[in-house]
Tab-separated table of C-alpha atoms in Angstrom:
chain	number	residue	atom	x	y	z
J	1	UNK	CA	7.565	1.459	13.486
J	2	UNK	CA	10.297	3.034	15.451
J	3	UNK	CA	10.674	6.678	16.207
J	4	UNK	CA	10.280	7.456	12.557
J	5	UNK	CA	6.670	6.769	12.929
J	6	UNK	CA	6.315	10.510	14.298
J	7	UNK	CA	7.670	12.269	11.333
J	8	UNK	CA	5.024	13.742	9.202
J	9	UNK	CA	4.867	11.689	6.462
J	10	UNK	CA	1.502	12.279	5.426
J	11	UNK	CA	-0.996	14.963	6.362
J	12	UNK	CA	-4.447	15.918	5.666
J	13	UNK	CA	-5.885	19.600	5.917
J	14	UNK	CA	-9.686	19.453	6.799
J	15	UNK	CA	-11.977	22.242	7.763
J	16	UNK	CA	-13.365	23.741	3.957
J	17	UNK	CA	-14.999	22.393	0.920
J	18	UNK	CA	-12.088	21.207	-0.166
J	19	UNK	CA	-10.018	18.645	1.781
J	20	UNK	CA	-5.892	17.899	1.096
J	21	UNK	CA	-4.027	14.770	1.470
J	22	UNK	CA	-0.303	16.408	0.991
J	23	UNK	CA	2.535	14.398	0.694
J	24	UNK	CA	5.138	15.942	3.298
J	25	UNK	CA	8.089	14.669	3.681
J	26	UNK	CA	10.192	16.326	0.246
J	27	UNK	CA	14.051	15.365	2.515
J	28	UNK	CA	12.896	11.944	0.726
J	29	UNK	CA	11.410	12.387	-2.062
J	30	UNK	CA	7.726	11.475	-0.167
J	31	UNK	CA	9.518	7.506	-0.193
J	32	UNK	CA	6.511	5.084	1.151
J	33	UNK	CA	8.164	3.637	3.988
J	34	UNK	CA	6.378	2.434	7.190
J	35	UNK	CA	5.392	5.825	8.618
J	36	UNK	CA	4.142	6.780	5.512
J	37	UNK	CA	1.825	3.842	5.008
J	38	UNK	CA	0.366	4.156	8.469
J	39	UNK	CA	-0.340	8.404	7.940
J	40	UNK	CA	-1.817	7.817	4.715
J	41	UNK	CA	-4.058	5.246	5.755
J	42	UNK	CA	-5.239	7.287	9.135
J	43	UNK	CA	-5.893	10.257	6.594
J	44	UNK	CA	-8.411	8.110	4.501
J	45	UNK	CA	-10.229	7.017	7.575
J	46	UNK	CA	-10.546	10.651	8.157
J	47	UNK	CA	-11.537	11.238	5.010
J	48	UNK	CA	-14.436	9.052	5.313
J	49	UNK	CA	-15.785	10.303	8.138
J	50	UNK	CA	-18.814	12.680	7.741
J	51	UNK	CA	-17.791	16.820	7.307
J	52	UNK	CA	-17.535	19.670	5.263
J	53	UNK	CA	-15.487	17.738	2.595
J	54	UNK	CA	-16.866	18.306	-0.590
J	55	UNK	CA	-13.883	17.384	-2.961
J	56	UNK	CA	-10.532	16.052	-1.892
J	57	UNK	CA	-7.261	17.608	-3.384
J	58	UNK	CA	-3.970	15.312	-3.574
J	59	UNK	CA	-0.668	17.316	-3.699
J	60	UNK	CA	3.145	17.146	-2.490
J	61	UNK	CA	5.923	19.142	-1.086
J	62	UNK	CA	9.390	19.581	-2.875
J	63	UNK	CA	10.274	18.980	-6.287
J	64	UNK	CA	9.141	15.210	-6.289
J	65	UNK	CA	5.403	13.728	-5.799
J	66	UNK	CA	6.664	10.593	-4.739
J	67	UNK	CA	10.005	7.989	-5.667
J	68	UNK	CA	7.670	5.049	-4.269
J	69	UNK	CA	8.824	3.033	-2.325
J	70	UNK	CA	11.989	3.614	0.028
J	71	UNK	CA	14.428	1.286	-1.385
J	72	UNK	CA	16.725	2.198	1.448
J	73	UNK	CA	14.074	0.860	3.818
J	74	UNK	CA	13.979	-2.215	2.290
J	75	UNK	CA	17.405	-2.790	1.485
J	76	UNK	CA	17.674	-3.213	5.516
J	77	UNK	CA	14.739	-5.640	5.256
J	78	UNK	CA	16.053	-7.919	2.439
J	79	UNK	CA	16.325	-11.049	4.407
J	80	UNK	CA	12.478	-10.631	5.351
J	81	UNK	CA	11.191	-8.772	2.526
J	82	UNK	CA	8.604	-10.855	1.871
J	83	UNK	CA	7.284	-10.027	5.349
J	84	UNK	CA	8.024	-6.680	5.180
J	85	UNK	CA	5.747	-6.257	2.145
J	86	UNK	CA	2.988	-8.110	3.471
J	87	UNK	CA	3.031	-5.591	6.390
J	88	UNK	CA	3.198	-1.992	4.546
J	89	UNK	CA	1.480	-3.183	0.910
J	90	UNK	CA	-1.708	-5.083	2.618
J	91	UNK	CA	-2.863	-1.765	4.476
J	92	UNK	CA	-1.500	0.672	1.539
J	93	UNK	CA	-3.938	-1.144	-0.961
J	94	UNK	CA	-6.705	-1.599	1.634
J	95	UNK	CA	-6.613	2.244	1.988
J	96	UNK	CA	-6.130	3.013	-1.711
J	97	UNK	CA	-9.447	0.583	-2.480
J	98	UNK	CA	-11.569	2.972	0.097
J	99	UNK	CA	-10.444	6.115	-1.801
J	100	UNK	CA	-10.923	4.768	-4.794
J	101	UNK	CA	-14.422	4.439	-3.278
J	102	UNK	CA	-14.815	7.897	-1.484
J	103	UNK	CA	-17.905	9.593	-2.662
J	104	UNK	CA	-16.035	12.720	-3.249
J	105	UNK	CA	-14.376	13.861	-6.218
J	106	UNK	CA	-10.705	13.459	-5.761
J	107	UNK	CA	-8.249	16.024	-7.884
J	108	UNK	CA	-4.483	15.352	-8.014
J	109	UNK	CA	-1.478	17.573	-8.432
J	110	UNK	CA	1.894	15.742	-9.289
J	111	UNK	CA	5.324	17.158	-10.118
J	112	UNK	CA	8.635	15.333	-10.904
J	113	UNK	CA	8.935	11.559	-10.759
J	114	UNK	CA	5.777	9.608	-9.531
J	115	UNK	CA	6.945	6.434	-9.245
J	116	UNK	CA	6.029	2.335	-8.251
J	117	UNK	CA	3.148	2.382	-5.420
J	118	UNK	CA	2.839	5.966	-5.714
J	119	UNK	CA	1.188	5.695	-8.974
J	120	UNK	CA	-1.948	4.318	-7.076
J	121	UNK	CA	-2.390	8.029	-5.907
J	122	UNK	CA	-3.393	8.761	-9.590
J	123	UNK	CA	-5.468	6.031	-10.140
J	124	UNK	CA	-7.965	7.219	-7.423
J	125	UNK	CA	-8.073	10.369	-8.682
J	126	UNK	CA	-10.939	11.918	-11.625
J	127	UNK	CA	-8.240	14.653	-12.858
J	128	UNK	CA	-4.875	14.484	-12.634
J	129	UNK	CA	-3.080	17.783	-13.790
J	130	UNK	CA	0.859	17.375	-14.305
J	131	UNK	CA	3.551	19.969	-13.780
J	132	UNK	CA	5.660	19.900	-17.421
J	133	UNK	CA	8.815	17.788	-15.029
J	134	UNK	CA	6.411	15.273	-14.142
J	135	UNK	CA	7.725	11.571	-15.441
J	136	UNK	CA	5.398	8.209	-14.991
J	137	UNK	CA	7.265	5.164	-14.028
J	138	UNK	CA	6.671	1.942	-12.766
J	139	UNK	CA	10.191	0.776	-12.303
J	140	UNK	CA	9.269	-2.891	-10.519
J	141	UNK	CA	10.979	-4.555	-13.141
J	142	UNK	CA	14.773	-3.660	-12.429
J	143	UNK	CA	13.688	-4.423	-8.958
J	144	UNK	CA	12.710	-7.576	-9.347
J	145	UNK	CA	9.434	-7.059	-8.218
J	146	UNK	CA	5.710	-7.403	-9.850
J	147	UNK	CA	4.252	-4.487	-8.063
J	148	UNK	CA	1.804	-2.636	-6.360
J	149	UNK	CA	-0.775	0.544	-6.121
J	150	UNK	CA	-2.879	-0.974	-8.487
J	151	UNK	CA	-1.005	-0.573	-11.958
J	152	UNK	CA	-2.286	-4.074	-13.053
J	153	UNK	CA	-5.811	-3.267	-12.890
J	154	UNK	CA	-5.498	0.835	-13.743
J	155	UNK	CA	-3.126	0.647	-16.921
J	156	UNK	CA	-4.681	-1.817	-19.280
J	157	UNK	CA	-7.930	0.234	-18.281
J	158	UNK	CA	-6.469	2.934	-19.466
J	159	UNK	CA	-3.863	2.560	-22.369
J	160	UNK	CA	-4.808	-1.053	-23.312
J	161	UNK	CA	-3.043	-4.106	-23.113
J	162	UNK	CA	0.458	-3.604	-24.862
J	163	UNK	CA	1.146	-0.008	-23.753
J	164	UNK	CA	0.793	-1.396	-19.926
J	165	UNK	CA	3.289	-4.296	-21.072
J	166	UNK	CA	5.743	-1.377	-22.080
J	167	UNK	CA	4.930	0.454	-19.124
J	168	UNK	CA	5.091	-2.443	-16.643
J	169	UNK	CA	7.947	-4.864	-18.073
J	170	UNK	CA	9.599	-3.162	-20.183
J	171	UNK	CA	10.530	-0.237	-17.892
J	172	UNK	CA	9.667	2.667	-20.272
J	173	UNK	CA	9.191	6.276	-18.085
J	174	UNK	CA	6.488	8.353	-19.290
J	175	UNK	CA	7.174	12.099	-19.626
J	176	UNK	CA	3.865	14.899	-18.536
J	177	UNK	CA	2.532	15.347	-22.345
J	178	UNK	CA	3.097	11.429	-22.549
J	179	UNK	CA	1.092	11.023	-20.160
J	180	UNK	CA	-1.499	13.207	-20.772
J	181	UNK	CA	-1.472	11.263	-24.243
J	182	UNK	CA	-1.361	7.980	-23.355
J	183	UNK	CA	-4.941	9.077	-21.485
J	184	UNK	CA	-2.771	8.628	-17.855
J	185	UNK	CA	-3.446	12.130	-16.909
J	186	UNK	CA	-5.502	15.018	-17.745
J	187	UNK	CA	-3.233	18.264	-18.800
J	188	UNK	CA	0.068	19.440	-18.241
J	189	UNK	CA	0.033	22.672	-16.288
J	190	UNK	CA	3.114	25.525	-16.201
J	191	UNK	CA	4.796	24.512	-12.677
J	192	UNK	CA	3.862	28.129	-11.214
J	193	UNK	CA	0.279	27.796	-11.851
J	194	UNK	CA	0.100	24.166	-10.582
J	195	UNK	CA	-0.817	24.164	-7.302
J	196	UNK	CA	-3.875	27.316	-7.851
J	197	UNK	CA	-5.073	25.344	-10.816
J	198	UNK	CA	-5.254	22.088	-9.084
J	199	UNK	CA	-7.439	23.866	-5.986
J	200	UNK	CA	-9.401	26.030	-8.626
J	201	UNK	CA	-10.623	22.258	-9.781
J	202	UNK	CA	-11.259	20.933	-6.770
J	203	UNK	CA	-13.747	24.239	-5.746
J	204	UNK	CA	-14.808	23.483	-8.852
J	205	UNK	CA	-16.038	20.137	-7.735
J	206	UNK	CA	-16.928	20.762	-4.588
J	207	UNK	CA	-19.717	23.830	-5.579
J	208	UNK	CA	-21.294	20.592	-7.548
J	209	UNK	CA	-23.498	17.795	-7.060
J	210	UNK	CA	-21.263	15.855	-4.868
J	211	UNK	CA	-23.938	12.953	-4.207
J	212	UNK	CA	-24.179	12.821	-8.537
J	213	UNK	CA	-20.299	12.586	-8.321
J	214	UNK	CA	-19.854	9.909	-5.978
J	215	UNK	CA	-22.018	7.737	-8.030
J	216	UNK	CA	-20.190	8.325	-11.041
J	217	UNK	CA	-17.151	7.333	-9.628
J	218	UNK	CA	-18.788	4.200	-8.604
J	219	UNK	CA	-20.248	3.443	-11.603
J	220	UNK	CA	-16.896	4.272	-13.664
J	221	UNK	CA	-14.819	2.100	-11.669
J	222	UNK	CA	-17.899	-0.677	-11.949
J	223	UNK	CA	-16.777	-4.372	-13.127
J	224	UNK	CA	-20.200	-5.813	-14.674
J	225	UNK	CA	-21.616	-6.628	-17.754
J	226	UNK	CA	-23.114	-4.748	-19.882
J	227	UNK	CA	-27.080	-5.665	-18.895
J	228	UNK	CA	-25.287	-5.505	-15.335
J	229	UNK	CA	-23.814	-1.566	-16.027
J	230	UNK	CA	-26.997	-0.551	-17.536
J	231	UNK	CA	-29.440	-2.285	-14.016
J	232	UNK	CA	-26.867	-0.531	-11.784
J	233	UNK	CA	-27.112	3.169	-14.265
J	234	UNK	CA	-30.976	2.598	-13.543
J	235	UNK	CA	-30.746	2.361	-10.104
J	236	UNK	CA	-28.251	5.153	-9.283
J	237	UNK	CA	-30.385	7.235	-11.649
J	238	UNK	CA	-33.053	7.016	-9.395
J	239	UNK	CA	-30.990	7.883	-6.244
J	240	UNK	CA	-29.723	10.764	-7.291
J	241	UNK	CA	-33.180	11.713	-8.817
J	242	UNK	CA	-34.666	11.696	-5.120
J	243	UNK	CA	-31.684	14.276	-4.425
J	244	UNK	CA	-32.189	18.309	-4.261
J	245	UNK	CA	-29.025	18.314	-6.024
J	246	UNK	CA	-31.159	16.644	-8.713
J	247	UNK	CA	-34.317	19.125	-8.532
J	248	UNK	CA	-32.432	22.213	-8.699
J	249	UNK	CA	-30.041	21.136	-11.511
J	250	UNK	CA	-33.578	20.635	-13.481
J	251	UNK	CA	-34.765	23.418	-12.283
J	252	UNK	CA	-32.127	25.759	-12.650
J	253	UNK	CA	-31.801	23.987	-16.516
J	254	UNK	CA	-35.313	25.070	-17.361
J	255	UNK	CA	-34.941	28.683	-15.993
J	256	UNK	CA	-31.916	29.582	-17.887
J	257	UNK	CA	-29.552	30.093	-14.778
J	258	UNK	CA	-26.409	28.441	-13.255
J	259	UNK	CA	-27.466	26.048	-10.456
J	260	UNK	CA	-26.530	26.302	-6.849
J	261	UNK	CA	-26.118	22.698	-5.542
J	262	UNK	CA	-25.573	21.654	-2.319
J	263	UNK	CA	-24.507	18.389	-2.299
J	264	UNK	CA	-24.281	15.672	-0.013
């Protein structure tokens, strides 16, 4: 990927409770380019190895989260574009599909735009507080381009049918209280309080029953039937009832006190 490759793109703090993917590269407004599909997917693979992870925190540098992808990138690829996307969209969705998956509560922090493939980042996530500058867009359509990140599948999920039509085709940007009421994200935050409310959530995760979480983000991302959902609920249920997670939160219930979990 050139000597670009070694510019942090991408980097992942490890070593507490709490672990952060940060988008760090604000010169370009965190573009996905090459570099930065290659750190971000390395930083998963971390992620998934066994630690002291408990909850995962997703934040940027600068005044934008992301402008998705770096149109000046591909402008010098437009005579293989095709094959250009093949080689930076195959291992960006392969590595947003395993955090979907992570069994750890995943908290994200955007600001400013957060735009085309970056969107994915939000999709993984189980909150997503705004900063009030924060604006949604997909964008693909004045590119020419049916996009990526997983917008298909994660809008009509969320909003329904139409409103991912408006978001999709038609272009329309989303401001941070749009957002938050479309059902896209889950507060708007005062800028200066962003980044210690965002960590204050994901401590907040990670002091609770991180094996219990894991499964619920399984089973909320789950594509089954109904009879299917409710087999699956029945096994998980018993899983996480063979947990000490599971014992003390009963316990703890019974004798009046907060419980002290210790997850996976």
């Amino acid at each position: 990927m050139g000597a670009v490759a070694d510019v942090a793109r991408v980097a992942l703090d490890l070593g507490g409770a709490v672990a952060e993917l940060r988008l760090c590269a604000p010169a370009t407004g965190n573009a996905i380019d090459p570099a930065w599909v290659a750190q971000f997917v390395d930083a998963v693979a971390r992620l998934e190895q066994p630690g002291e992870a408990r909850a995962v925190l997703i934040s940027a540098e600068g005044p934008r989260f992301t402008v998705g992808g770096d149109l000046a990138h591909f402008a010098r690829q437009t005579e293989r574009l095709a094959e250009e996307l093949d080689a930076m969209v195959g291992p960006f969705h392969q590595a947003l599909a395993r955090l979907g998956a992570l069994a750890l509560p995943v908290v994200c922090a955007a600001q400013g735009p957060v735009a085309g493939g970056g969107l994915g980042l939000l999709w993984c996530a189980d909150e997503v507080l705004l900063a009030p500058d924060a604006k949604l867009a997909c964008g693909f359509s004045l590119l020419g381009l049916s996009g990526d990140g997983g917008s298909s599948w994660a809008l009509p999920r969320l909003v329904g049918l139409r409103r991912a039509q408006e978001l999709v085709m038609g272009g329309r940007v989303l401001s941070a209280q749009e957002a938050v009421d479309w059902g896209l994200a889950t507060a708007v935050v005062p800028a200066d309080d962003l980044a210690e409310r965002a960590r204050a959530r994901a401590e907040h995760y990670a002091a609770g029953p991180t094996a219990a979480y894991g499964e619920m983000r399984r089973l909320l991302r789950a594509q089954a039937t109904w009879a299917e959902q409710l087999a699956d609920e029945h096994r998980t249920m018993l899983r996480t009832g063979a947990t000490a997670d599971a014992r003390e939160g009963v316990t703890s219930f019974a004798q009046r006190r907060r419980p002290q979990f210790r997850g996976r």
